[in-house]
GROMACS .gro file of C-alpha atoms in nm:
model
  372
    1UNK     CA    1   0.000   0.000   0.000
    2UNK     CA    2   0.283   0.244   0.092
    3UNK     CA    3   0.490   0.160  -0.220
    4UNK     CA    4   0.189   0.203  -0.444
    5UNK     CA    5   0.114   0.544  -0.289
    6UNK     CA    6   0.478   0.649  -0.344
    7UNK     CA    7   0.472   0.547  -0.712
    8UNK     CA    8   0.141   0.726  -0.762
    9UNK     CA    9   0.282   1.039  -0.596
   10UNK     CA   10   0.594   1.034  -0.817
   11UNK     CA   11   0.386   0.990  -1.131
   12UNK     CA   12   0.154   1.272  -1.031
   13UNK     CA   13   0.452   1.494  -0.947
   14UNK     CA   14   0.615   1.428  -1.282
   15UNK     CA   15   0.291   1.508  -1.462
   16UNK     CA   16   0.245   1.831  -1.268
   17UNK     CA   17   0.604   1.935  -1.341
   18UNK     CA   18   0.568   1.878  -1.716
   19UNK     CA   19   0.236   2.060  -1.721
   20UNK     CA   20   0.360   2.365  -1.530
   21UNK     CA   21   0.689   2.380  -1.721
   22UNK     CA   22   0.510   2.368  -2.054
   23UNK     CA   23   0.261   2.631  -1.943
   24UNK     CA   24   0.537   2.859  -1.820
   25UNK     CA   25   0.738   2.812  -2.141
   26UNK     CA   26   0.447   2.934  -2.354
   27UNK     CA   27   0.413   3.250  -2.149
   28UNK     CA   28   0.790   3.316  -2.123
   29UNK     CA   29   0.963   3.605  -2.304
   30UNK     CA   30   1.326   3.712  -2.351
   31UNK     CA   31   1.276   3.968  -2.081
   32UNK     CA   32   1.113   3.713  -1.845
   33UNK     CA   33   1.268   3.370  -1.900
   34UNK     CA   34   1.129   3.059  -1.734
   35UNK     CA   35   1.270   3.005  -1.387
   36UNK     CA   36   1.302   2.628  -1.347
   37UNK     CA   37   1.343   2.654  -0.973
   38UNK     CA   38   1.003   2.832  -0.944
   39UNK     CA   39   0.835   2.549  -1.127
   40UNK     CA   40   1.006   2.295  -0.904
   41UNK     CA   41   0.902   2.490  -0.592
   42UNK     CA   42   0.538   2.491  -0.705
   43UNK     CA   43   0.548   2.121  -0.781
   44UNK     CA   44   0.701   2.041  -0.441
   45UNK     CA   45   0.440   2.250  -0.260
   46UNK     CA   46   0.161   2.074  -0.448
   47UNK     CA   47   0.311   1.731  -0.377
   48UNK     CA   48   0.358   1.814  -0.010
   49UNK     CA   49  -0.008   1.905   0.023
   50UNK     CA   50  -0.120   1.596  -0.169
   51UNK     CA   51   0.107   1.377   0.043
   52UNK     CA   52  -0.037   1.522   0.361
   53UNK     CA   53  -0.389   1.449   0.239
   54UNK     CA   54  -0.296   1.094   0.141
   55UNK     CA   55  -0.121   1.036   0.474
   56UNK     CA   56  -0.426   1.162   0.662
   57UNK     CA   57  -0.660   0.939   0.465
   58UNK     CA   58  -0.431   0.641   0.517
   59UNK     CA   59  -0.400   0.704   0.893
   60UNK     CA   60  -0.778   0.746   0.930
   61UNK     CA   61  -0.846   0.426   0.739
   62UNK     CA   62  -0.588   0.240   0.944
   63UNK     CA   63  -0.744   0.368   1.269
   64UNK     CA   64  -1.094   0.268   1.157
   65UNK     CA   65  -0.973  -0.080   1.068
   66UNK     CA   66  -0.801  -0.112   1.406
   67UNK     CA   67  -1.112   0.007   1.590
   68UNK     CA   68  -1.327  -0.235   1.392
   69UNK     CA   69  -1.095  -0.523   1.475
   70UNK     CA   70  -1.093  -0.423   1.842
   71UNK     CA   71  -1.475  -0.398   1.847
   72UNK     CA   72  -1.510  -0.742   1.691
   73UNK     CA   73  -1.266  -0.881   1.946
   74UNK     CA   74  -1.463  -0.719   2.232
   75UNK     CA   75  -1.792  -0.851   2.099
   76UNK     CA   76  -1.645  -1.200   2.069
   77UNK     CA   77  -1.513  -1.184   2.424
   78UNK     CA   78  -1.849  -1.065   2.557
   79UNK     CA   79  -2.029  -1.340   2.368
   80UNK     CA   80  -1.792  -1.596   2.517
   81UNK     CA   81  -1.858  -1.456   2.864
   82UNK     CA   82  -2.232  -1.484   2.802
   83UNK     CA   83  -2.200  -1.849   2.702
   84UNK     CA   84  -1.989  -1.929   3.006
   85UNK     CA   85  -2.226  -1.750   3.245
   86UNK     CA   86  -2.531  -1.925   3.098
   87UNK     CA   87  -2.361  -2.263   3.134
   88UNK     CA   88  -2.283  -2.187   3.498
   89UNK     CA   89  -2.646  -2.097   3.566
   90UNK     CA   90  -2.746  -2.441   3.441
   91UNK     CA   91  -2.496  -2.631   3.655
   92UNK     CA   92  -2.602  -2.896   3.907
   93UNK     CA   93  -2.402  -2.743   4.193
   94UNK     CA   94  -2.550  -2.439   4.367
   95UNK     CA   95  -2.207  -2.278   4.415
   96UNK     CA   96  -2.147  -2.279   4.040
   97UNK     CA   97  -2.493  -2.138   3.974
   98UNK     CA   98  -2.419  -1.857   4.221
   99UNK     CA   99  -2.101  -1.778   4.029
  100UNK     CA  100  -2.310  -1.769   3.712
  101UNK     CA  101  -2.546  -1.512   3.868
  102UNK     CA  102  -2.261  -1.274   3.949
  103UNK     CA  103  -2.095  -1.334   3.612
  104UNK     CA  104  -2.417  -1.257   3.422
  105UNK     CA  105  -2.471  -0.941   3.630
  106UNK     CA  106  -2.117  -0.816   3.557
  107UNK     CA  107  -2.173  -0.888   3.190
  108UNK     CA  108  -2.497  -0.686   3.196
  109UNK     CA  109  -2.300  -0.393   3.340
  110UNK     CA  110  -2.029  -0.419   3.073
  111UNK     CA  111  -2.240  -0.503   2.767
  112UNK     CA  112  -2.477  -0.210   2.726
  113UNK     CA  113  -2.611  -0.325   2.388
  114UNK     CA  114  -2.717  -0.662   2.530
  115UNK     CA  115  -2.798  -0.558   2.886
  116UNK     CA  116  -3.166  -0.640   2.841
  117UNK     CA  117  -3.076  -0.989   2.721
  118UNK     CA  118  -2.864  -1.053   3.031
  119UNK     CA  119  -3.145  -0.925   3.256
  120UNK     CA  120  -3.389  -1.149   3.067
  121UNK     CA  121  -3.173  -1.452   3.146
  122UNK     CA  122  -3.175  -1.374   3.521
  123UNK     CA  123  -3.552  -1.323   3.515
  124UNK     CA  124  -3.598  -1.644   3.317
  125UNK     CA  125  -3.409  -1.833   3.588
  126UNK     CA  126  -3.665  -1.715   3.844
  127UNK     CA  127  -3.946  -1.828   3.613
  128UNK     CA  128  -3.817  -2.184   3.604
  129UNK     CA  129  -4.010  -2.445   3.809
  130UNK     CA  130  -3.910  -2.422   4.172
  131UNK     CA  131  -3.993  -2.637   4.472
  132UNK     CA  132  -3.914  -2.448   4.791
  133UNK     CA  133  -4.018  -2.736   5.017
  134UNK     CA  134  -3.753  -3.011   5.054
  135UNK     CA  135  -4.021  -3.257   5.169
  136UNK     CA  136  -4.213  -3.224   4.843
  137UNK     CA  137  -3.970  -3.454   4.663
  138UNK     CA  138  -4.062  -3.738   4.898
  139UNK     CA  139  -4.435  -3.695   4.836
  140UNK     CA  140  -4.423  -3.827   4.479
  141UNK     CA  141  -4.643  -4.133   4.450
  142UNK     CA  142  -4.482  -4.476   4.452
  143UNK     CA  143  -4.321  -4.554   4.121
  144UNK     CA  144  -4.329  -4.188   4.012
  145UNK     CA  145  -3.991  -4.044   3.923
  146UNK     CA  146  -3.887  -3.704   4.050
  147UNK     CA  147  -3.846  -3.579   3.695
  148UNK     CA  148  -4.220  -3.619   3.638
  149UNK     CA  149  -4.310  -3.382   3.921
  150UNK     CA  150  -4.357  -3.012   3.839
  151UNK     CA  151  -4.033  -2.927   4.016
  152UNK     CA  152  -3.789  -3.127   4.226
  153UNK     CA  153  -3.621  -2.973   4.526
  154UNK     CA  154  -3.260  -2.868   4.462
  155UNK     CA  155  -3.012  -2.806   4.741
  156UNK     CA  156  -2.910  -2.442   4.766
  157UNK     CA  157  -3.165  -2.328   4.508
  158UNK     CA  158  -3.334  -2.078   4.738
  159UNK     CA  159  -3.006  -1.898   4.800
  160UNK     CA  160  -2.941  -1.878   4.425
  161UNK     CA  161  -3.283  -1.721   4.369
  162UNK     CA  162  -3.247  -1.478   4.658
  163UNK     CA  163  -2.908  -1.377   4.517
  164UNK     CA  164  -3.068  -1.296   4.182
  165UNK     CA  165  -3.332  -1.082   4.355
  166UNK     CA  166  -3.067  -0.902   4.562
  167UNK     CA  167  -2.857  -0.843   4.251
  168UNK     CA  168  -3.153  -0.698   4.062
  169UNK     CA  169  -3.244  -0.478   4.359
  170UNK     CA  170  -2.890  -0.339   4.391
  171UNK     CA  171  -2.906  -0.228   4.026
  172UNK     CA  172  -3.245  -0.060   4.072
  173UNK     CA  173  -3.145   0.173   4.353
  174UNK     CA  174  -3.130   0.545   4.261
  175UNK     CA  175  -2.762   0.556   4.363
  176UNK     CA  176  -2.662   0.239   4.174
  177UNK     CA  177  -2.332   0.286   3.981
  178UNK     CA  178  -2.485   0.101   3.687
  179UNK     CA  179  -2.863   0.128   3.664
  180UNK     CA  180  -3.097  -0.133   3.520
  181UNK     CA  181  -3.408   0.076   3.590
  182UNK     CA  182  -3.486   0.129   3.221
  183UNK     CA  183  -3.491  -0.245   3.156
  184UNK     CA  184  -3.805  -0.460   3.141
  185UNK     CA  185  -3.849  -0.734   3.400
  186UNK     CA  186  -4.056  -1.045   3.332
  187UNK     CA  187  -4.130  -1.252   3.643
  188UNK     CA  188  -4.440  -1.418   3.495
  189UNK     CA  189  -4.545  -1.726   3.699
  190UNK     CA  190  -4.229  -1.710   3.909
  191UNK     CA  191  -4.239  -1.847   4.264
  192UNK     CA  192  -4.122  -1.613   4.540
  193UNK     CA  193  -4.072  -1.740   4.894
  194UNK     CA  194  -3.896  -1.432   5.025
  195UNK     CA  195  -3.694  -1.142   4.897
  196UNK     CA  196  -3.646  -0.767   4.896
  197UNK     CA  197  -3.707  -0.515   4.619
  198UNK     CA  198  -3.766  -0.217   4.845
  199UNK     CA  199  -3.652   0.121   4.724
  200UNK     CA  200  -3.624  -0.004   4.366
  201UNK     CA  201  -3.694   0.225   4.072
  202UNK     CA  202  -3.879   0.058   3.784
  203UNK     CA  203  -3.910   0.268   3.468
  204UNK     CA  204  -3.992  -0.004   3.219
  205UNK     CA  205  -4.251  -0.279   3.200
  206UNK     CA  206  -4.266  -0.509   3.503
  207UNK     CA  207  -4.465  -0.833   3.503
  208UNK     CA  208  -4.548  -1.049   3.803
  209UNK     CA  209  -4.843  -1.203   3.616
  210UNK     CA  210  -4.943  -1.534   3.770
  211UNK     CA  211  -4.655  -1.515   4.017
  212UNK     CA  212  -4.681  -1.705   4.345
  213UNK     CA  213  -4.601  -1.524   4.669
  214UNK     CA  214  -4.608  -1.783   4.944
  215UNK     CA  215  -4.457  -1.886   5.273
  216UNK     CA  216  -4.226  -1.596   5.353
  217UNK     CA  217  -4.209  -1.218   5.335
  218UNK     CA  218  -4.147  -1.022   5.017
  219UNK     CA  219  -4.087  -0.647   5.039
  220UNK     CA  220  -4.161  -0.375   4.781
  221UNK     CA  221  -4.156  -0.098   5.044
  222UNK     CA  222  -4.072   0.242   4.897
  223UNK     CA  223  -4.041   0.100   4.545
  224UNK     CA  224  -4.116   0.344   4.264
  225UNK     CA  225  -4.314   0.208   3.970
  226UNK     CA  226  -4.331   0.495   3.723
  227UNK     CA  227  -4.383   0.560   3.352
  228UNK     CA  228  -4.441   0.198   3.260
  229UNK     CA  229  -4.675  -0.095   3.305
  230UNK     CA  230  -4.688  -0.297   3.627
  231UNK     CA  231  -4.868  -0.628   3.590
  232UNK     CA  232  -4.974  -0.851   3.879
  233UNK     CA  233  -5.268  -1.004   3.689
  234UNK     CA  234  -5.351  -1.350   3.820
  235UNK     CA  235  -5.081  -1.331   4.088
  236UNK     CA  236  -5.147  -1.548   4.392
  237UNK     CA  237  -5.073  -1.404   4.736
  238UNK     CA  238  -5.113  -1.720   4.941
  239UNK     CA  239  -4.899  -1.693   5.251
  240UNK     CA  240  -4.639  -1.492   5.429
  241UNK     CA  241  -4.639  -1.113   5.391
  242UNK     CA  242  -4.610  -0.901   5.078
  243UNK     CA  243  -4.533  -0.543   5.172
  244UNK     CA  244  -4.590  -0.243   4.943
  245UNK     CA  245  -4.559   0.005   5.230
  246UNK     CA  246  -4.496   0.354   5.089
  247UNK     CA  247  -4.459   0.229   4.730
  248UNK     CA  248  -4.526   0.482   4.454
  249UNK     CA  249  -4.730   0.395   4.147
  250UNK     CA  250  -4.715   0.717   3.946
  251UNK     CA  251  -4.809   0.759   3.582
  252UNK     CA  252  -4.813   0.386   3.535
  253UNK     CA  253  -5.075   0.128   3.448
  254UNK     CA  254  -5.096  -0.101   3.753
  255UNK     CA  255  -5.286  -0.422   3.688
  256UNK     CA  256  -5.398  -0.664   3.961
  257UNK     CA  257  -5.676  -0.809   3.742
  258UNK     CA  258  -5.782  -1.148   3.873
  259UNK     CA  259  -5.521  -1.150   4.148
  260UNK     CA  260  -5.594  -1.381   4.442
  261UNK     CA  261  -5.535  -1.267   4.798
  262UNK     CA  262  -5.567  -1.568   5.027
  263UNK     CA  263  -5.394  -1.632   5.357
  264UNK     CA  264  -5.101  -1.424   5.474
  265UNK     CA  265  -5.111  -1.046   5.442
  266UNK     CA  266  -5.065  -0.787   5.168
  267UNK     CA  267  -4.987  -0.438   5.291
  268UNK     CA  268  -5.040  -0.125   5.080
  269UNK     CA  269  -5.031   0.109   5.379
  270UNK     CA  270  -4.920   0.457   5.276
  271UNK     CA  271  -4.880   0.355   4.912
  272UNK     CA  272  -4.940   0.631   4.657
  273UNK     CA  273  -5.134   0.564   4.339
  274UNK     CA  274  -5.125   0.882   4.127
  275UNK     CA  275  -5.206   0.927   3.761
  276UNK     CA  276  -5.241   0.629   3.535
  277UNK     CA  277  -5.472   0.349   3.639
  278UNK     CA  278  -5.494   0.084   3.910
  279UNK     CA  279  -5.706  -0.217   3.819
  280UNK     CA  280  -5.826  -0.482   4.068
  281UNK     CA  281  -6.106  -0.601   3.837
  282UNK     CA  282  -6.211  -0.953   3.931
  283UNK     CA  283  -5.960  -0.975   4.214
  284UNK     CA  284  -6.048  -1.222   4.490
  285UNK     CA  285  -5.993  -1.130   4.854
  286UNK     CA  286  -6.064  -1.464   5.019
  287UNK     CA  287  -5.851  -1.487   5.329
  288UNK     CA  288  -5.571  -1.320   5.514
  289UNK     CA  289  -5.545  -0.943   5.547
  290UNK     CA  290  -5.520  -0.679   5.276
  291UNK     CA  291  -5.446  -0.330   5.404
  292UNK     CA  292  -5.479   0.006   5.227
  293UNK     CA  293  -5.454   0.213   5.546
  294UNK     CA  294  -5.361   0.575   5.461
  295UNK     CA  295  -5.307   0.486   5.095
  296UNK     CA  296  -5.355   0.773   4.849
  297UNK     CA  297  -5.544   0.733   4.522
  298UNK     CA  298  -5.526   1.054   4.319
  299UNK     CA  299  -5.551   1.179   3.963
  300UNK     CA  300  -5.630   0.851   3.797
  301UNK     CA  301  -5.872   0.559   3.798
  302UNK     CA  302  -5.894   0.282   4.056
  303UNK     CA  303  -6.112  -0.014   3.961
  304UNK     CA  304  -6.249  -0.294   4.179
  305UNK     CA  305  -6.520  -0.395   3.929
  306UNK     CA  306  -6.647  -0.743   4.009
  307UNK     CA  307  -6.397  -0.793   4.288
  308UNK     CA  308  -6.496  -1.050   4.550
  309UNK     CA  309  -6.441  -0.981   4.919
  310UNK     CA  310  -6.500  -1.300   5.118
  311UNK     CA  311  -6.333  -1.409   5.441
  312UNK     CA  312  -6.023  -1.237   5.568
  313UNK     CA  313  -6.030  -0.857   5.595
  314UNK     CA  314  -5.970  -0.555   5.372
  315UNK     CA  315  -5.897  -0.223   5.537
  316UNK     CA  316  -5.920   0.118   5.365
  317UNK     CA  317  -5.910   0.316   5.691
  318UNK     CA  318  -5.779   0.666   5.635
  319UNK     CA  319  -5.737   0.610   5.261
  320UNK     CA  320  -5.764   0.920   5.045
  321UNK     CA  321  -5.950   0.913   4.712
  322UNK     CA  322  -5.912   1.242   4.524
  323UNK     CA  323  -5.920   1.397   4.175
  324UNK     CA  324  -6.000   1.073   4.002
  325UNK     CA  325  -6.251   0.789   3.997
  326UNK     CA  326  -6.289   0.475   4.208
  327UNK     CA  327  -6.520   0.203   4.083
  328UNK     CA  328  -6.654  -0.078   4.307
  329UNK     CA  329  -6.943  -0.161   4.076
  330UNK     CA  330  -7.059  -0.525   4.080
  331UNK     CA  331  -6.822  -0.599   4.366
  332UNK     CA  332  -6.935  -0.872   4.607
  333UNK     CA  333  -6.897  -0.823   4.981
  334UNK     CA  334  -6.970  -1.144   5.172
  335UNK     CA  335  -6.825  -1.259   5.500
  336UNK     CA  336  -6.525  -1.032   5.480
  337UNK     CA  337  -6.507  -0.714   5.686
  338UNK     CA  338  -6.416  -0.427   5.453
  339UNK     CA  339  -6.341  -0.111   5.649
  340UNK     CA  340  -6.362   0.248   5.525
  341UNK     CA  341  -6.335   0.427   5.859
  342UNK     CA  342  -6.203   0.781   5.812
  343UNK     CA  343  -6.161   0.727   5.438
  344UNK     CA  344  -6.172   1.059   5.251
  345UNK     CA  345  -6.337   1.113   4.911
  346UNK     CA  346  -6.264   1.452   4.756
  347UNK     CA  347  -6.270   1.591   4.405
  348UNK     CA  348  -6.357   1.265   4.237
  349UNK     CA  349  -6.623   0.996   4.202
  350UNK     CA  350  -6.673   0.660   4.373
  351UNK     CA  351  -6.914   0.410   4.218
  352UNK     CA  352  -7.086   0.130   4.415
  353UNK     CA  353  -7.344   0.041   4.149
  354UNK     CA  354  -7.489  -0.313   4.164
  355UNK     CA  355  -7.280  -0.404   4.467
  356UNK     CA  356  -7.374  -0.735   4.631
  357UNK     CA  357  -7.374  -0.722   5.010
  358UNK     CA  358  -7.231  -0.420   5.184
  359UNK     CA  359  -6.895  -0.328   5.331
  360UNK     CA  360  -6.878  -0.304   5.708
  361UNK     CA  361  -6.747  -0.020   5.923
  362UNK     CA  362  -6.826   0.266   5.689
  363UNK     CA  363  -6.772   0.528   5.956
  364UNK     CA  364  -6.931   0.854   5.845
  365UNK     CA  365  -6.943   0.756   5.475
  366UNK     CA  366  -7.207   0.575   5.272
  367UNK     CA  367  -7.223   0.488   4.900
  368UNK     CA  368  -7.464   0.779   4.843
  369UNK     CA  369  -7.212   1.013   5.006
  370UNK     CA  370  -6.935   0.884   4.783
  371UNK     CA  371  -7.076   1.003   4.455
  372UNK     CA  372  -7.289   0.710   4.352
   0.00000   0.00000   0.00000
């Protein structure tokens, strides 16, 4: 390449010299003879400029090729790290799976273009069949292999799953060095028997559709679900405690359609639902305790259409409903104390049309007072 450029430069220089010398000879006179050294000086200046341009182009092209090679090498290395991390996550030994969790998280931090893919892998792990009870493996009927059960108990699996949840939480804190808040999180039909996501900032789509919350406590306290879609449709809250204390649902679509609240407790005390919509259509409150004490519903729509309140208790004491609409139409209240003591309705509408049964402990409020 360099030799070819040199030959081209010499040929161009020779052509320029002949051209300028011939042109100068035509215009020369006895009083003003051609000065050969002036022609040579002009040619050299032209060649110097042309050489500088060629050198710049060559250096730029060389740099681009080097950067392209380096980028391909980086991409190959990242792809190899992804393969290794995924293989570790599928290992039989819990210690190796734990190493895979940390390796995949580091890769998500380093590989911006494929961060969502790495997060998807961690979420997919939580969606895999999981048996939290070590005694369940021994309950298979005689002659039935463990592989035919929905999920066999695996030693150390709970710690692996809790580590994934902790890792996700650490990347969703406002002060996280590398934030995953803009990512989407799909926990559809995952089983949670404990964990902490408090203080997390979710800015993308979050799905807990059909998820199972059972046995232990799970905390969303102070979490901020904003500018996205939060889906708990069909989720089953069947034991332990799920805590949304002080959580913020602002500008988001929050969907608890068909969720089942049975046994244990779900706490929305002090939670703030502002803007967007909150939908409990068809939800079943059939045991345990669901608390909305001092929750704030403002500037959006809150829907309990067709919800069923039976057994257990639901408490809206001190809740504030303002500048929006709350719809309890066709809800069924039977055998479950639903409390609205000191609830405040201001600047909005509350609909109790075609309600079956009646909530208890209204305090000073009645459906007719609430804008029916």
